[in-house]
Coordinates of N, CA and C in Angstrom, one line a residue:
X1 N -69.8 122.1 172.9 CA -69.9 122.8 174.2 C -69.9 124.3 173.9
X2 N -70.6 125.0 174.7 CA -70.7 126.5 174.6 C -69.5 127.2 175.2
X3 N -69.3 127.0 176.5 CA -68.3 127.7 177.2 C -67.8 127.0 178.4
X4 N -66.7 127.4 179.0 CA -66.2 126.9 180.2 C -66.7 127.8 181.3
X5 N -67.3 127.3 182.4 CA -67.7 128.0 183.5 C -67.1 127.4 184.8
X6 N -66.7 128.3 185.7 CA -66.2 127.8 187.0 C -67.3 128.1 188.0
X7 N -67.5 127.2 188.9 CA -68.5 127.4 190.0 C -67.8 127.1 191.3
X8 N -67.8 128.1 192.2 CA -67.3 127.9 193.6 C -68.6 127.8 194.5
X9 N -68.5 126.8 195.4 CA -69.7 126.6 196.3 C -69.3 126.5 197.7
X10 N -70.2 126.8 198.6 CA -70.0 126.6 200.1 C -71.3 126.6 200.8
X11 N -71.3 125.8 201.9 CA -72.5 125.8 202.8 C -72.0 126.1 204.2
X12 N -73.0 126.6 204.9 CA -72.7 127.0 206.3 C -73.8 126.6 207.2
X13 N -73.6 126.3 208.4 CA -74.6 126.0 209.4 C -74.3 126.5 210.8
X14 N -75.2 127.2 211.4 CA -74.9 127.7 212.8 C -75.5 126.6 213.7
X15 N -74.7 125.7 214.1 CA -75.2 124.5 214.8 C -75.3 123.5 213.7
X16 N -75.3 122.3 214.0 CA -75.5 121.2 213.0 C -76.3 120.1 213.6
X17 N -77.6 120.1 213.5 CA -78.4 121.0 212.7 C -78.6 122.4 213.3
X18 N -79.0 123.3 212.4 CA -79.3 124.7 212.8 C -79.6 125.5 211.6
X19 N -79.6 126.8 211.8 CA -79.8 127.7 210.7 C -78.7 127.6 209.7
X20 N -79.0 127.5 208.4 CA -78.0 127.3 207.4 C -78.1 128.2 206.2
X21 N -77.0 128.4 205.5 CA -77.0 129.2 204.3 C -76.0 128.5 203.3
X22 N -76.3 128.8 202.0 CA -75.4 128.3 201.0 C -75.1 129.5 200.0
X23 N -74.0 129.3 199.3 CA -73.6 130.3 198.3 C -72.8 129.7 197.2
X24 N -73.0 130.3 196.0 CA -72.2 129.8 194.9 C -71.8 131.0 194.0
X25 N -70.7 131.0 193.4 CA -70.3 132.0 192.5 C -70.0 131.3 191.2
X26 N -70.7 131.8 190.1 CA -70.5 131.3 188.8 C -69.7 132.3 188.0
X27 N -68.6 131.8 187.4 CA -67.7 132.7 186.6 C -67.7 132.2 185.2
X28 N -68.0 133.0 184.2 CA -67.9 132.6 182.8 C -66.5 132.9 182.2
X29 N -66.4 132.5 180.9 CA -65.1 132.6 180.3 C -64.6 134.1 180.1
X30 N -65.5 135.0 180.3 CA -65.2 136.5 180.2 C -65.0 137.1 181.6
X31 N -65.0 136.2 182.6 CA -64.8 136.6 184.0 C -66.0 137.4 184.6
X32 N -67.2 137.2 184.0 CA -68.4 137.8 184.6 C -68.8 136.9 185.7
X33 N -69.3 137.4 186.8 CA -69.7 136.7 188.0 C -71.1 136.8 188.3
X34 N -71.7 135.7 188.8 CA -73.0 135.7 189.3 C -72.9 135.0 190.7
X35 N -73.5 135.7 191.7 CA -73.5 135.1 193.1 C -74.9 134.7 193.4
X36 N -75.0 133.5 194.0 CA -76.3 132.9 194.4 C -76.2 132.6 195.9
X37 N -77.3 133.0 196.6 CA -77.3 132.7 198.0 C -78.7 132.1 198.3
X38 N -78.8 131.4 199.4 CA -80.1 130.9 199.9 C -79.9 130.2 201.2
X39 N -80.9 129.8 201.8 CA -80.8 129.1 203.1 C -82.1 128.6 203.7
X40 N -81.9 127.9 204.8 CA -83.1 127.3 205.5 C -82.9 127.6 207.0
X41 N -84.0 127.7 207.7 CA -84.0 128.0 209.1 C -83.5 126.8 209.9
X42 N -83.8 125.6 209.5 CA -83.4 124.3 210.2 C -82.9 123.3 209.2
X43 N -81.5 123.1 209.2 CA -80.9 122.3 208.2 C -79.6 121.7 208.7
X44 N -78.8 121.2 207.9 CA -77.4 120.7 208.2 C -76.4 121.3 207.2
X45 N -75.2 121.3 207.6 CA -74.1 121.8 206.8 C -74.1 121.0 205.5
X46 N -74.2 119.7 205.5 CA -74.1 118.9 204.3 C -75.2 119.3 203.3
X47 N -76.4 119.5 203.8 CA -77.5 119.9 203.0 C -77.2 121.2 202.3
X48 N -76.6 122.1 203.0 CA -76.3 123.4 202.4 C -75.2 123.3 201.4
X49 N -74.2 122.4 201.6 CA -73.2 122.2 200.6 C -73.8 121.7 199.3
X50 N -74.8 120.7 199.4 CA -75.5 120.2 198.3 C -76.3 121.2 197.6
X51 N -77.0 122.0 198.4 CA -77.9 123.1 197.8 C -77.1 124.1 197.0
X52 N -75.9 124.4 197.4 CA -75.1 125.4 196.7 C -74.8 124.9 195.3
X53 N -74.4 123.6 195.2 CA -74.1 123.0 193.9 C -75.4 122.9 193.1
X54 N -76.5 122.5 193.6 CA -77.7 122.3 192.9 C -78.2 123.6 192.3
X55 N -78.2 124.7 193.1 CA -78.7 126.0 192.6 C -77.8 126.6 191.6
X56 N -76.5 126.4 191.7 CA -75.6 126.9 190.7 C -75.7 126.1 189.4
X57 N -75.8 124.8 189.5 CA -75.9 124.0 188.2 C -77.2 124.3 187.5
X58 N -78.3 124.7 188.2 CA -79.5 125.1 187.6 C -79.3 126.3 186.7
X59 N -78.4 127.1 187.0 CA -78.2 128.4 186.3 C -77.3 128.3 185.1
X60 N -76.6 127.2 184.9 CA -75.7 127.1 183.7 C -76.3 126.2 182.7
X61 N -75.9 126.4 181.5 CA -76.4 125.6 180.4 C -75.8 124.2 180.4
X62 N -76.6 123.2 180.0 CA -76.2 121.8 179.9 C -75.1 121.7 178.9
X63 N -74.9 122.6 178.0 CA -73.8 122.5 177.0 C -72.5 123.0 177.5
X64 N -72.5 123.7 178.6 CA -71.2 124.3 179.2 C -70.4 123.2 179.8
X65 N -69.1 123.4 179.8 CA -68.1 122.6 180.5 C -68.0 123.3 181.9
X66 N -68.2 122.6 183.0 CA -68.2 123.1 184.3 C -67.1 122.6 185.1
X67 N -66.3 123.5 185.8 CA -65.4 123.1 186.8 C -66.0 123.6 188.1
X68 N -66.3 122.7 189.0 CA -67.0 123.0 190.3 C -65.9 122.8 191.4
X69 N -65.8 123.9 192.1 CA -64.8 123.9 193.2 C -65.5 123.9 194.6
X70 N -65.2 123.0 195.4 CA -65.9 122.9 196.7 C -64.9 122.5 197.8
X71 N -65.2 123.0 199.0 CA -64.3 122.5 200.2 C -65.0 121.3 200.9
X72 N -66.1 120.8 200.3 CA -66.8 119.7 200.9 C -66.4 118.4 200.3
X73 N -65.7 117.6 201.1 CA -65.3 116.2 200.6 C -66.5 115.4 200.4
X74 N -67.6 115.6 201.2 CA -68.8 114.9 201.0 C -69.4 115.1 199.6
X75 N -69.4 116.3 199.1 CA -69.9 116.6 197.8 C -69.0 116.0 196.7
X76 N -67.7 116.4 196.8 CA -66.7 116.0 195.8 C -66.6 114.5 195.7
X77 N -66.4 113.8 196.8 CA -66.2 112.3 196.8 C -67.4 111.5 196.3
X78 N -68.6 112.0 196.4 CA -69.7 111.3 195.9 C -69.6 111.1 194.4
X79 N -68.9 112.1 193.7 CA -68.7 112.0 192.3 C -67.3 111.4 191.9
X80 N -66.3 111.8 192.6 CA -65.0 111.4 192.2 C -64.6 110.1 192.7
X81 N -65.2 109.6 193.8 CA -64.9 108.3 194.3 C -65.9 107.2 194.1
X82 N -67.0 107.6 193.3 CA -68.0 106.7 192.9 C -69.0 106.4 193.9
X83 N -69.1 107.2 195.0 CA -70.1 106.9 196.0 C -71.5 107.0 195.4
X84 N -71.8 108.0 194.7 CA -73.1 108.1 194.1 C -73.5 106.9 193.3
X85 N -72.6 106.5 192.4 CA -72.9 105.3 191.6 C -73.2 104.1 192.4
X86 N -72.5 103.9 193.5 CA -72.7 102.8 194.4 C -74.0 102.9 195.1
X87 N -74.3 104.1 195.6 CA -75.6 104.3 196.3 C -76.8 104.0 195.4
X88 N -76.7 104.4 194.2 CA -77.8 104.1 193.3 C -77.9 102.6 193.0
X89 N -76.8 102.0 192.8 CA -76.7 100.6 192.5 C -77.3 99.8 193.7
X90 N -77.1 100.3 194.9 CA -77.5 99.6 196.1 C -78.9 100.0 196.6
X91 N -79.6 100.7 195.7 CA -81.0 101.1 196.1 C -81.0 102.3 197.1
X92 N -80.0 103.2 196.9 CA -79.8 104.3 197.8 C -79.5 103.9 199.2
X93 N -78.7 102.9 199.3 CA -78.1 102.4 200.6 C -76.6 102.6 200.6
X94 N -76.1 102.9 201.7 CA -74.6 103.0 201.9 C -74.0 101.5 201.9
X95 N -72.7 101.5 201.9 CA -72.1 100.1 202.0 C -72.4 99.4 203.4
X96 N -72.8 100.2 204.4 CA -73.3 99.7 205.6 C -74.7 99.3 205.6
X97 N -75.4 99.4 204.5 CA -76.8 99.0 204.3 C -77.7 100.0 205.1
X98 N -77.3 101.2 205.3 CA -78.2 102.2 205.9 C -78.6 103.2 204.7
X99 N -79.8 103.8 204.9 CA -80.2 104.7 203.9 C -79.3 105.9 203.7
X100 N -79.1 106.3 202.5 CA -78.2 107.5 202.2 C -78.9 108.7 202.8
X101 N -78.2 109.5 203.5 CA -78.7 110.8 204.0 C -78.9 111.8 202.9
X102 N -79.8 112.6 203.0 CA -80.1 113.7 202.0 C -80.4 113.2 200.6
X103 N -81.1 112.1 200.6 CA -81.4 111.4 199.3 C -82.1 112.4 198.4
X104 N -83.0 113.2 198.9 CA -83.8 114.1 198.1 C -82.9 115.0 197.3
X105 N -81.8 115.6 198.0 CA -80.9 116.5 197.3 C -79.9 115.7 196.4
X106 N -79.5 114.5 196.8 CA -78.6 113.7 195.9 C -79.3 113.4 194.6
X107 N -80.6 113.1 194.7 CA -81.3 112.8 193.4 C -81.4 114.0 192.5
X108 N -81.7 115.2 193.1 CA -81.7 116.4 192.3 C -80.3 116.7 191.7
X109 N -79.3 116.6 192.5 CA -78.0 116.8 192.0 C -77.6 115.8 190.9
X110 N -77.9 114.6 191.1 CA -77.6 113.5 190.1 C -78.3 113.9 188.8
X111 N -79.5 114.3 188.8 CA -80.2 114.6 187.6 C -79.6 115.8 186.8
X112 N -79.1 116.7 187.6 CA -78.4 117.9 187.0 C -77.0 117.5 186.4
X113 N -76.3 116.6 187.1 CA -75.0 116.2 186.7 C -75.1 115.3 185.4
X114 N -76.1 114.5 185.4 CA -76.2 113.6 184.2 C -76.4 114.4 182.9
X115 N -76.9 115.6 182.9 CA -77.1 116.4 181.7 C -75.9 117.3 181.5
X116 N -74.8 117.3 182.3 CA -73.8 118.2 182.2 C -72.4 117.5 182.2
X117 N -71.4 118.3 181.8 CA -70.0 117.8 181.9 C -69.4 118.6 183.0
X118 N -69.2 117.9 184.2 CA -68.8 118.6 185.4 C -67.5 117.9 185.9
X119 N -66.5 118.7 186.2 CA -65.3 118.3 186.8 C -65.3 118.8 188.3
X120 N -65.2 117.9 189.2 CA -65.2 118.4 190.6 C -63.8 118.6 191.1
X121 N -63.6 119.7 191.8 CA -62.3 120.0 192.4 C -62.5 120.3 193.9
X122 N -61.5 119.9 194.7 CA -61.6 120.2 196.1 C -60.6 121.3 196.4
X123 N -61.1 122.3 197.2 CA -60.2 123.3 197.7 C -60.3 123.3 199.2
X124 N -59.2 123.6 199.8 CA -59.1 123.6 201.2 C -59.9 124.9 201.7
X125 N -60.8 124.7 202.6 CA -61.6 125.8 203.2 C -60.7 126.6 204.1
X126 N -61.0 127.9 204.1 CA -60.4 128.9 205.1 C -58.9 128.9 204.9
X127 N -58.4 128.8 203.6 CA -57.0 128.7 203.3 C -56.6 129.8 202.3
X128 N -57.4 130.8 202.2 CA -57.0 131.9 201.4 C -57.4 132.0 200.0
X129 N -58.2 131.0 199.5 CA -58.7 131.0 198.2 C -59.9 132.1 198.2
X130 N -59.7 133.1 197.5 CA -60.6 134.3 197.6 C -62.0 134.0 197.2
X131 N -62.2 133.1 196.2 CA -63.6 132.8 195.8 C -64.2 131.8 196.8
X132 N -63.5 130.9 197.4 CA -64.0 130.0 198.4 C -64.3 130.9 199.6
X133 N -63.5 131.8 200.0 CA -63.7 132.7 201.1 C -64.9 133.6 200.9
X134 N -65.1 134.1 199.7 CA -66.3 134.8 199.4 C -67.6 134.0 199.6
X135 N -67.6 132.8 199.1 CA -68.7 131.9 199.2 C -69.0 131.6 200.7
X136 N -67.9 131.4 201.5 CA -68.1 131.2 202.9 C -68.7 132.4 203.6
X137 N -68.3 133.6 203.2 CA -68.8 134.8 203.8 C -70.3 134.9 203.5
X138 N -70.7 134.7 202.2 CA -72.1 134.8 201.8 C -72.9 133.8 202.5
X139 N -72.4 132.5 202.6 CA -73.2 131.4 203.2 C -73.4 131.7 204.7
X140 N -72.4 132.2 205.4 CA -72.5 132.5 206.8 C -73.5 133.6 207.0
X141 N -73.4 134.6 206.2 CA -74.4 135.8 206.3 C -75.8 135.3 206.1
X142 N -76.0 134.4 205.2 CA -77.4 133.8 204.9 C -77.8 133.0 206.1
X143 N -76.9 132.2 206.7 CA -77.2 131.4 207.9 C -77.7 132.3 209.0
X144 N -77.0 133.4 209.2 CA -77.3 134.3 210.3 C -78.7 134.9 210.0
X145 N -78.9 135.3 208.8 CA -80.3 135.8 208.4 C -81.4 134.8 208.7
X146 N -81.1 133.5 208.4 CA -82.1 132.4 208.6 C -82.3 132.2 210.1
X147 N -81.2 132.4 210.9 CA -81.3 132.2 212.3 C -82.2 133.3 213.0
X148 N -82.2 134.5 212.4 CA -82.9 135.6 212.9 C -84.3 135.6 212.4
X149 N -84.7 134.8 211.5 CA -86.0 134.7 210.9 C -87.0 134.1 211.9
X150 N -88.2 134.6 211.9 CA -89.2 134.0 212.8 C -89.4 132.5 212.5
X151 N -89.8 131.8 213.6 CA -90.0 130.3 213.4 C -91.1 130.1 212.4
X152 N -91.0 129.0 211.7 CA -92.0 128.7 210.6 C -93.3 128.3 211.3
X153 N -94.4 128.8 210.8 CA -95.7 128.5 211.3 C -96.2 127.2 210.6
X154 N -96.7 126.2 211.3 CA -97.2 125.0 210.7 C -98.5 125.3 209.9
X155 N -98.8 124.5 209.0 CA -100.0 124.6 208.2 C -101.2 124.5 209.1
X156 N -101.2 123.6 210.1 CA -102.3 123.5 211.0 C -102.6 124.7 211.8
X157 N -101.5 125.3 212.3 CA -101.6 126.5 213.1 C -102.1 127.7 212.2
X158 N -101.6 127.8 211.0 CA -102.0 128.8 210.1 C -103.5 128.7 209.8
X159 N -104.0 127.5 209.5 CA -105.4 127.2 209.2 C -106.2 127.6 210.4
X160 N -105.8 127.2 211.6 CA -106.5 127.5 212.9 C -106.6 129.0 213.0
X161 N -105.5 129.7 212.8 CA -105.6 131.2 212.9 C -106.5 131.8 211.9
X162 N -106.6 131.3 210.7 CA -107.5 131.8 209.7 C -109.0 131.5 210.1
X163 N -109.2 130.3 210.6 CA -110.6 130.0 211.1 C -111.0 130.9 212.2
X164 N -110.1 131.1 213.2 CA -110.4 132.0 214.3 C -110.7 133.4 213.9
X165 N -110.0 133.9 212.9 CA -110.2 135.2 212.4 C -111.6 135.3 211.7
X166 N -111.9 134.3 210.9 CA -113.2 134.3 210.2 C -114.3 134.2 211.2
X167 N -114.2 133.3 212.2 CA -115.2 133.2 213.2 C -115.4 134.5 214.0
X168 N -114.3 135.2 214.3 CA -114.4 136.5 215.0 C -115.1 137.5 214.1
X169 N -114.7 137.5 212.9 CA -115.3 138.4 211.9 C -116.8 138.2 211.8
X170 N -117.2 136.9 211.7 CA -118.6 136.6 211.5 C -119.4 136.9 212.8
X171 N -118.8 136.6 213.9 CA -119.5 137.0 215.2 C -119.7 138.5 215.4
X172 N -118.7 139.3 215.0 CA -118.8 140.7 215.0 C -119.9 141.2 214.1
X173 N -119.9 140.6 212.9 CA -120.9 141.0 211.9 C -122.3 140.7 212.4
X174 N -122.5 139.5 213.0 CA -123.8 139.2 213.6 C -124.2 140.0 214.7
X175 N -123.2 140.4 215.6 CA -123.5 141.2 216.7 C -124.0 142.6 216.3
X176 N -123.4 143.2 215.3 CA -123.7 144.5 214.8 C -124.9 144.5 213.8
X177 N -125.3 143.4 213.5 CA -126.4 143.3 212.5 C -127.8 143.5 213.2
X178 N -128.6 144.4 212.7 CA -129.9 144.6 213.4 C -130.8 143.3 213.3
X179 N -131.5 143.1 214.3 CA -132.3 141.9 214.4 C -133.3 141.9 213.2
X180 N -133.5 140.7 212.6 CA -134.5 140.6 211.5 C -135.8 140.4 212.1
X181 N -136.8 140.9 211.4 CA -138.2 140.6 211.8 C -138.5 139.2 211.3
X182 N -139.1 138.5 212.2 CA -139.4 137.1 211.8 C -140.9 137.0 211.5
X183 N -141.2 136.5 210.4 CA -142.6 136.4 210.0 C -143.1 135.0 210.5
X184 N -144.3 135.0 211.0 CA -144.8 133.7 211.5 C -145.0 132.8 210.3
X185 N -144.8 131.6 210.5 CA -145.0 130.6 209.5 C -146.2 129.7 209.9
X186 N -147.1 129.5 209.0 CA -148.3 128.7 209.3 C -148.1 127.3 208.7
X187 N -148.2 126.4 209.6 CA -148.0 125.0 209.1 C -149.4 124.3 209.0
X188 N -149.5 123.6 208.0 CA -150.7 122.9 207.7 C -150.4 121.4 207.9
X189 N -151.1 120.8 208.7 CA -150.9 119.3 208.9 C -152.0 118.6 208.2
X190 N -151.7 117.5 207.6 CA -152.6 116.7 206.8 C -153.0 115.5 207.6

């Protein structure tokens, strides 16, 4: 193993679902810190908790020993209580035989964890842990940023706008184009 790294993560959502943000802080054995933030305009708090862990784990070497600190029981318990193992064994179904929520993110996280040595630790949120508080502040700021972002334009609407602009451009070009002289064509019938 190369080094020990600590990762603190948090997710935030303004409404649930709503605009969301995530943050992670990676600390190496020399106390150097890297902060990671991101978000989505329409998401859930649990998705943001998972995204924080995913994005942080992408940034560390598979050879590092990782201590991951989270205030999300959803994230921690999936690994420490065997939920993830059971979901996979049951074809990504819960014990109630319902599909696991956020399966796309769980699969990404599972792939990252399989290549790493990660110890999950739970910290109580909003209880004075300075690194958890920092992640919370960053995640909330990102969620606010996402909330204020314009609504996403669908691909169909974007394509329609492009077609409309091209049609208008072509119509304007044709309108301003001088009329061509047409040469008479002589047809010969057999």
